[in-house]
Coordinates of C-alpha atoms in Angstrom, one line a residue:
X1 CA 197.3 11.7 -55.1
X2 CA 198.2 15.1 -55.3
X3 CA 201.5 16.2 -52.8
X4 CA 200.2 19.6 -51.1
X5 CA 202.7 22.8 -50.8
X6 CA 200.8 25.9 -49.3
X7 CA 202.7 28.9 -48.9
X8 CA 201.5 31.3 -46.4
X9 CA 199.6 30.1 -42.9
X10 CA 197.6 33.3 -42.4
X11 CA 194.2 33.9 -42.1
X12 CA 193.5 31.6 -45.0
X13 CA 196.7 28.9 -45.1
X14 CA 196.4 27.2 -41.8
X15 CA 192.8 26.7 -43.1
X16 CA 193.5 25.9 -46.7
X17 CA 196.0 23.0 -44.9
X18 CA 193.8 21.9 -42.4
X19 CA 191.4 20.7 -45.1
X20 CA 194.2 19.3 -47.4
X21 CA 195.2 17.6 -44.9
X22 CA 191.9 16.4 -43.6
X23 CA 191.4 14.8 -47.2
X24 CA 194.3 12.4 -46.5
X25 CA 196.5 14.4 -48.6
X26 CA 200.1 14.9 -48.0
X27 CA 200.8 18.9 -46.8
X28 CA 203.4 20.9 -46.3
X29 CA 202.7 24.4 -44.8
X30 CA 205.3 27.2 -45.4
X31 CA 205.7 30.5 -43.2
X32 CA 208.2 33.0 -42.8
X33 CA 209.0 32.7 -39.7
X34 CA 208.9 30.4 -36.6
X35 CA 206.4 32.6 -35.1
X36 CA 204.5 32.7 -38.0
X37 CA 204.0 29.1 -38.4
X38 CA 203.2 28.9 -34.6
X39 CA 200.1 31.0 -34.9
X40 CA 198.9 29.0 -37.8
X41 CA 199.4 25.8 -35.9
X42 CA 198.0 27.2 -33.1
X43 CA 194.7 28.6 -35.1
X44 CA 194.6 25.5 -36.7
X45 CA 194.6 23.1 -33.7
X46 CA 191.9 26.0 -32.2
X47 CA 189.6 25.3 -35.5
X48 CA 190.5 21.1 -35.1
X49 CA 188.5 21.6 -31.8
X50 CA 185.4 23.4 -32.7
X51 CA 185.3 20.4 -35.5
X52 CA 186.0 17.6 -32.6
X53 CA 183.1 19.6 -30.3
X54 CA 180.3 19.6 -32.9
X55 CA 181.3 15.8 -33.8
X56 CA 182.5 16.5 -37.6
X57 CA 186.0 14.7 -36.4
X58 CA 186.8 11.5 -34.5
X59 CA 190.0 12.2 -32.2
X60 CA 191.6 9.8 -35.0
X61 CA 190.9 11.8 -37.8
X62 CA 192.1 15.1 -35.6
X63 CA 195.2 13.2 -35.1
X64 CA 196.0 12.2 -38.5
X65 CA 195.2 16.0 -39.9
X66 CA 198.1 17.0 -37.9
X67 CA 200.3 14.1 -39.2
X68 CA 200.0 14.8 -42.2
X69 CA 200.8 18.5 -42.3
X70 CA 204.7 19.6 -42.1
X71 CA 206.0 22.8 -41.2
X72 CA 208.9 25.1 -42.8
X73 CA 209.8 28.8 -43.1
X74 CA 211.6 27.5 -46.6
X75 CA 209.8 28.2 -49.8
X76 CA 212.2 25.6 -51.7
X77 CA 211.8 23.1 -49.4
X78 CA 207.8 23.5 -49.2
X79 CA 207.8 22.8 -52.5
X80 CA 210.4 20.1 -53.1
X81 CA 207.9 16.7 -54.5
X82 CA 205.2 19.0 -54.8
X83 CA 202.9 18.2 -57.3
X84 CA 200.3 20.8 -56.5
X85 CA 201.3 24.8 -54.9
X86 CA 198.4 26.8 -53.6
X87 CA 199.7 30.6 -53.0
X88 CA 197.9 31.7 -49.7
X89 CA 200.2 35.2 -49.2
X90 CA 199.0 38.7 -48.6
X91 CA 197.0 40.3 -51.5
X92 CA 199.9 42.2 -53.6
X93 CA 200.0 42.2 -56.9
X94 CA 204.1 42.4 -57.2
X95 CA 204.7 39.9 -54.3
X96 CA 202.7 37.1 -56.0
X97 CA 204.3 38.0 -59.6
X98 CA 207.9 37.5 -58.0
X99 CA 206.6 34.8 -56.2
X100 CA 205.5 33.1 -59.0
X101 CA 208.0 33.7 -61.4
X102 CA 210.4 32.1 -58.0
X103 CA 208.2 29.0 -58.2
X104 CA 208.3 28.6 -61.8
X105 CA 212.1 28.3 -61.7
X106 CA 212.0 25.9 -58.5
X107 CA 208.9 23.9 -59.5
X108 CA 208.8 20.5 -62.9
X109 CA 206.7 22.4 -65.4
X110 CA 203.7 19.5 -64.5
X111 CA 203.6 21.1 -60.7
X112 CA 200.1 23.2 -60.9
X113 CA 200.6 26.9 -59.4
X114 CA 197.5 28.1 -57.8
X115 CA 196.6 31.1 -56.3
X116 CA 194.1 31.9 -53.7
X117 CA 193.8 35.4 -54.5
X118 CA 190.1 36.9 -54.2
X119 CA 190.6 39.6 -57.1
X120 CA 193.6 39.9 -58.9
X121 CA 194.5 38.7 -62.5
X122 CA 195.9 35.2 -62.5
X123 CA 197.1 36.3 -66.0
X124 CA 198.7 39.4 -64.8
X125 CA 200.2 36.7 -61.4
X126 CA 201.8 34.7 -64.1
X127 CA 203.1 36.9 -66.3
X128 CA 207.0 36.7 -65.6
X129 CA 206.9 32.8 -65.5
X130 CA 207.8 30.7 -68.4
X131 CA 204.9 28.1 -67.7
X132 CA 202.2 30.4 -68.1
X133 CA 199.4 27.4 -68.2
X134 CA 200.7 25.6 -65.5
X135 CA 199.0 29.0 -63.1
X136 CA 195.7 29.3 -61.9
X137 CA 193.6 30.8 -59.4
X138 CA 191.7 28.8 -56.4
X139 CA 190.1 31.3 -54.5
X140 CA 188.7 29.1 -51.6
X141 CA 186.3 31.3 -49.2
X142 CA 186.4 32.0 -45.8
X143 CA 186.7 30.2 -43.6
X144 CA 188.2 27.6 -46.0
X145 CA 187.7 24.2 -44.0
X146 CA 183.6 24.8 -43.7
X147 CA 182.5 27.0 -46.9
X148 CA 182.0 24.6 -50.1
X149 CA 183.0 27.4 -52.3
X150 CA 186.3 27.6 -54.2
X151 CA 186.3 29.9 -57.8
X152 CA 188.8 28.2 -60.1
X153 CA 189.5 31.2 -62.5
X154 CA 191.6 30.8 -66.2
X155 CA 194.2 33.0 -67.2
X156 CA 194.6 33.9 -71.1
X157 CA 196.9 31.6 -71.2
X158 CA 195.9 28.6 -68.5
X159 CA 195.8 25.7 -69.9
X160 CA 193.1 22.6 -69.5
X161 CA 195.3 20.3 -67.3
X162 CA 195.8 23.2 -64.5
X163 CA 191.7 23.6 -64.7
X164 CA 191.0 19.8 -64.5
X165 CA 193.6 19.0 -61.7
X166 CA 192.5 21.8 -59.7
X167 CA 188.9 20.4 -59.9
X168 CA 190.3 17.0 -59.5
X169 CA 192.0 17.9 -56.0
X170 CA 188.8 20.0 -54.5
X171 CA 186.5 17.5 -55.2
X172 CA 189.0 15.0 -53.1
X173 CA 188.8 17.7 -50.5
X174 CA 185.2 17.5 -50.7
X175 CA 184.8 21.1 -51.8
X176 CA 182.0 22.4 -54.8
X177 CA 184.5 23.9 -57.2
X178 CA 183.2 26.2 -59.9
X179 CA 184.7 27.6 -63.3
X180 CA 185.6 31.0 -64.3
X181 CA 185.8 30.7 -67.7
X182 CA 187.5 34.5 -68.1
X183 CA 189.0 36.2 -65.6
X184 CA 187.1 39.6 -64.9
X185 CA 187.6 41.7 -61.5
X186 CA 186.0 40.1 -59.0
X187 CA 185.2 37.0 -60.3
X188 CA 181.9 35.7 -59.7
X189 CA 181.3 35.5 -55.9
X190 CA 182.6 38.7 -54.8
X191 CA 180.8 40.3 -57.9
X192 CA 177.7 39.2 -56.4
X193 CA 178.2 39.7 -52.9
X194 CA 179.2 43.4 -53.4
X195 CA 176.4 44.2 -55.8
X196 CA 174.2 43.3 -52.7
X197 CA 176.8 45.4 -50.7
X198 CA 176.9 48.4 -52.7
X199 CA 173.0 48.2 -52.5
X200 CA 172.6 47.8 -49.0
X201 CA 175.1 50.8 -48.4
X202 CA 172.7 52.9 -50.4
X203 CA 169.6 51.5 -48.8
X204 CA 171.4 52.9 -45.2
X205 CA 172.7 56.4 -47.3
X206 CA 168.9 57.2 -48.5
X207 CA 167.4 56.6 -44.9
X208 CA 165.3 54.2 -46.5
X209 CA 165.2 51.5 -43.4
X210 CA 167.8 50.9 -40.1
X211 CA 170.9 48.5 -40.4
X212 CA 169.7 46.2 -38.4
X213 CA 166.3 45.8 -40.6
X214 CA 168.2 45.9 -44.2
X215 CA 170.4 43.2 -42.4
X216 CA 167.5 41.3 -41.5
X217 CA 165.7 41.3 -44.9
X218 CA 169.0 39.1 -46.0
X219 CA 169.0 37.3 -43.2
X220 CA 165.6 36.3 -42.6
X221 CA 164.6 36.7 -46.4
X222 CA 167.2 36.3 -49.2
X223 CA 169.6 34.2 -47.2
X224 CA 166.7 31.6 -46.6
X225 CA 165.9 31.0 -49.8
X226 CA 169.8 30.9 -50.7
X227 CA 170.8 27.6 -49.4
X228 CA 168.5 26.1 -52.1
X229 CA 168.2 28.2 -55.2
X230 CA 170.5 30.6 -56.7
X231 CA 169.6 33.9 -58.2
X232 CA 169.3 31.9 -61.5
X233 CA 167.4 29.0 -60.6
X234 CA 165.0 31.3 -58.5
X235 CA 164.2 33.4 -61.3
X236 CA 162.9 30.2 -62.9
X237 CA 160.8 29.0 -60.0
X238 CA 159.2 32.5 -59.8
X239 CA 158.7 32.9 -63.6
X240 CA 161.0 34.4 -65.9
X241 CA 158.5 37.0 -67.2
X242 CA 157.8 38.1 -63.6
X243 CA 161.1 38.5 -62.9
X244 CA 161.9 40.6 -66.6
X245 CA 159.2 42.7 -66.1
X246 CA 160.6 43.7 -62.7
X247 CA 163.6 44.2 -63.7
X248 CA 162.8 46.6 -66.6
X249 CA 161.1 48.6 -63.6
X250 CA 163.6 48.3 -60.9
X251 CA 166.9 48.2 -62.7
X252 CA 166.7 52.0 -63.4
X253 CA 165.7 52.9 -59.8
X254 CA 169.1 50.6 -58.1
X255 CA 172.5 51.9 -56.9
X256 CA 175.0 52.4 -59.7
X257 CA 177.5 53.8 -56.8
X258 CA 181.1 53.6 -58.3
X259 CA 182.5 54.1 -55.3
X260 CA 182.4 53.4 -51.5
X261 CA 179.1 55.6 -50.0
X262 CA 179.9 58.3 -47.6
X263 CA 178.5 56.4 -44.4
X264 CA 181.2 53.7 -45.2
X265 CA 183.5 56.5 -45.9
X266 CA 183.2 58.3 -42.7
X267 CA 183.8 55.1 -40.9
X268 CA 186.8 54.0 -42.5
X269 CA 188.4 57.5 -42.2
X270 CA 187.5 57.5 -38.4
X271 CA 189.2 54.0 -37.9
X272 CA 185.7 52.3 -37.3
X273 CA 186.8 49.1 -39.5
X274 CA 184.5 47.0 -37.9
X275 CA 184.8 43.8 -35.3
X276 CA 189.0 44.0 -35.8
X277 CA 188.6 47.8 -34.4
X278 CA 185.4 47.7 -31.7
X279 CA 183.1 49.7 -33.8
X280 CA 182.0 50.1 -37.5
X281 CA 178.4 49.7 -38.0
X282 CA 177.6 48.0 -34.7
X283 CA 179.5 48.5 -31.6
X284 CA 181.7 45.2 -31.3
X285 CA 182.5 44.9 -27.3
X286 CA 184.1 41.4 -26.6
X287 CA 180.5 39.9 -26.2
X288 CA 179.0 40.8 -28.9
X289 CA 181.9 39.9 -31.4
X290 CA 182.2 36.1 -29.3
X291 CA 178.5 35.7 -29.7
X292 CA 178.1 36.7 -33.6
X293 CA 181.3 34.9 -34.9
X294 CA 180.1 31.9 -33.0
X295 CA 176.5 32.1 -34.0
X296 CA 178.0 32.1 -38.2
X297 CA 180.6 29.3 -37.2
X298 CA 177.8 27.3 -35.5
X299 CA 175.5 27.6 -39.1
X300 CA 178.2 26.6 -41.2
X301 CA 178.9 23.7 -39.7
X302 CA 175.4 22.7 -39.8
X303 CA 175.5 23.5 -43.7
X304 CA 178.5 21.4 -43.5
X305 CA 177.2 18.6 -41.5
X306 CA 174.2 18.3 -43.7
X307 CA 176.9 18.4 -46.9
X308 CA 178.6 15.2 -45.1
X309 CA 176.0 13.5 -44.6
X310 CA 176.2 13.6 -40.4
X311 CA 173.1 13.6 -38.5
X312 CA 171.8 17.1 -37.2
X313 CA 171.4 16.9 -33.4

């Protein structure tokens, strides 16, 4: 059994710890400050609740989560009998390179470093440490404790062990791990979802249909047929030579944007960032943000009910 250290209990901390923790693994959660750690206790407890309301936890199993999680604002003492680190701090390049080259001093050179990062280089992350293929990314997605996903991405110079432990540990917290064989910018999910991105942004930029329909054609289209059958394995039900021919044909005709559109632009320059602000491409009053971020939570935990084998109601 692997002993847990996650260092940061943002966004994606509390939530990487929740579902440590909710694997019956030992966890200790680090913040920076008292306050810090209270919010992601609080979030934490807030996300415990939705899981205890839609019957995915037993008021046992609730209890035990938060048994096994400990709180400190010390990195050393996070770590101390950690067999296993997962980096869950804020997306910058130089703090996770110091922070790494901190943990390589404190941590046995068989303590797996992770990192959760969505983009960056693991190879460039590990660079000043001494145990290069002890690092390697997990990039769990969010919101950690319902979506399957985590990317487990090689360095240059990670080695096996940190790749098979890491798939060892998410599979004991019943998530669907995949390998990155080479790191590239990105990595695989995010390379797909902002292909789709980039086109939809051009879709909007050409006039060629409304937000609301190009969001429904995922929605009510693609993101049916997702659940069940990748890009990959959809190509093959449909029939490879269909789908060549098309894309010789449509390939040359799709957005090859290197760079935000200006409708995204204009938005970002005028503050509009979306449900965090109150406006970006919808209007986000308090309603309409409550009603949207519950409707996604609500279909994930079907998903996740279905993975778990509980009865749909």
């Amino acid at each position: 059994m692997e002993r847990i250290a996650v260092l940061g209990c943002g966004t994606m901390g509390h939530s990487i710890a929740l579902n440590a923790a909710w694997a019956g693994l030992s966890v200790k959660m680090q913040g920076i400050s008292d306050a810090d750690l209270e919010q992601g206790w609080t979030n934490m407890l807030k996300k415990l609740e939705v899981m205890l309301n839609n019957g995915i936890l037993s008021d046992s199993e609730a209890a035990q989560i938060q048994e096994n999680i400990k709180m400190t604002v010390s990195v050393e003492e996070a770590v101390t009998d950690a067999t296993f680190v997962i980096e869950a701090v804020p997306e910058n390049i130089q703090l996770k390179i110091d922070l790494f080259k901190r943990l390589d001093a404190l941590c046995a050179p068989d303590v797996i470093l992770a990192s959760n990062t969505s983009g960056l280089s693991p190879t460039e992350i590990a660079s000043e440490t001494a145990f290069p293929e002890r690092t390697v990314v997990t990039h769990f997605w969010n919101p950690a404790h319902l979506i399957p996903l985590v990317e487990v991405v090689r360095g240059e110079k990670t080695g096996d062990e940190a790749v098979e432990r890491s798939f060892q540990l998410l599979k004991q917290m019943k998530k669907k791990p995949i390998e990155v064989k080479k790191e590239i910018p990105g990595f695989v999910g995010n390379r797909l979802q902002y292909a789709l991105f980039r086109e939809a942004q051009y879709l909007l930029e050409e006039g060629i249909a409304s937000k609301e329909d190009i969001d429904d054609a995922v929605t009510y289209g693609i993101g049916r047929r997702l659940p069940v059958s990748g890009p990959l394995m959809t190509a093959d039900m449909g029939g490879l030579d269909v789908f060549s021919a098309i894309s010789d044909y449509l390939f040359q005709h799709l957005s090859s944007a290197e760079e935000s559109l200006p409708i995204l632009k204009k938005l970002v320059e005028e503050q509009k960032l979306g449900d965090k602000s109150g406006e970006g491409y919808y209007k986000w009053d308090e309603d309409f943000s409550k009603q949207y971020n519950q409707k996604r939570e609500e279909e994930l935990i079907r998903f996740l009910k279905k993975d778990l084998g509980i009865q749909l109601i």
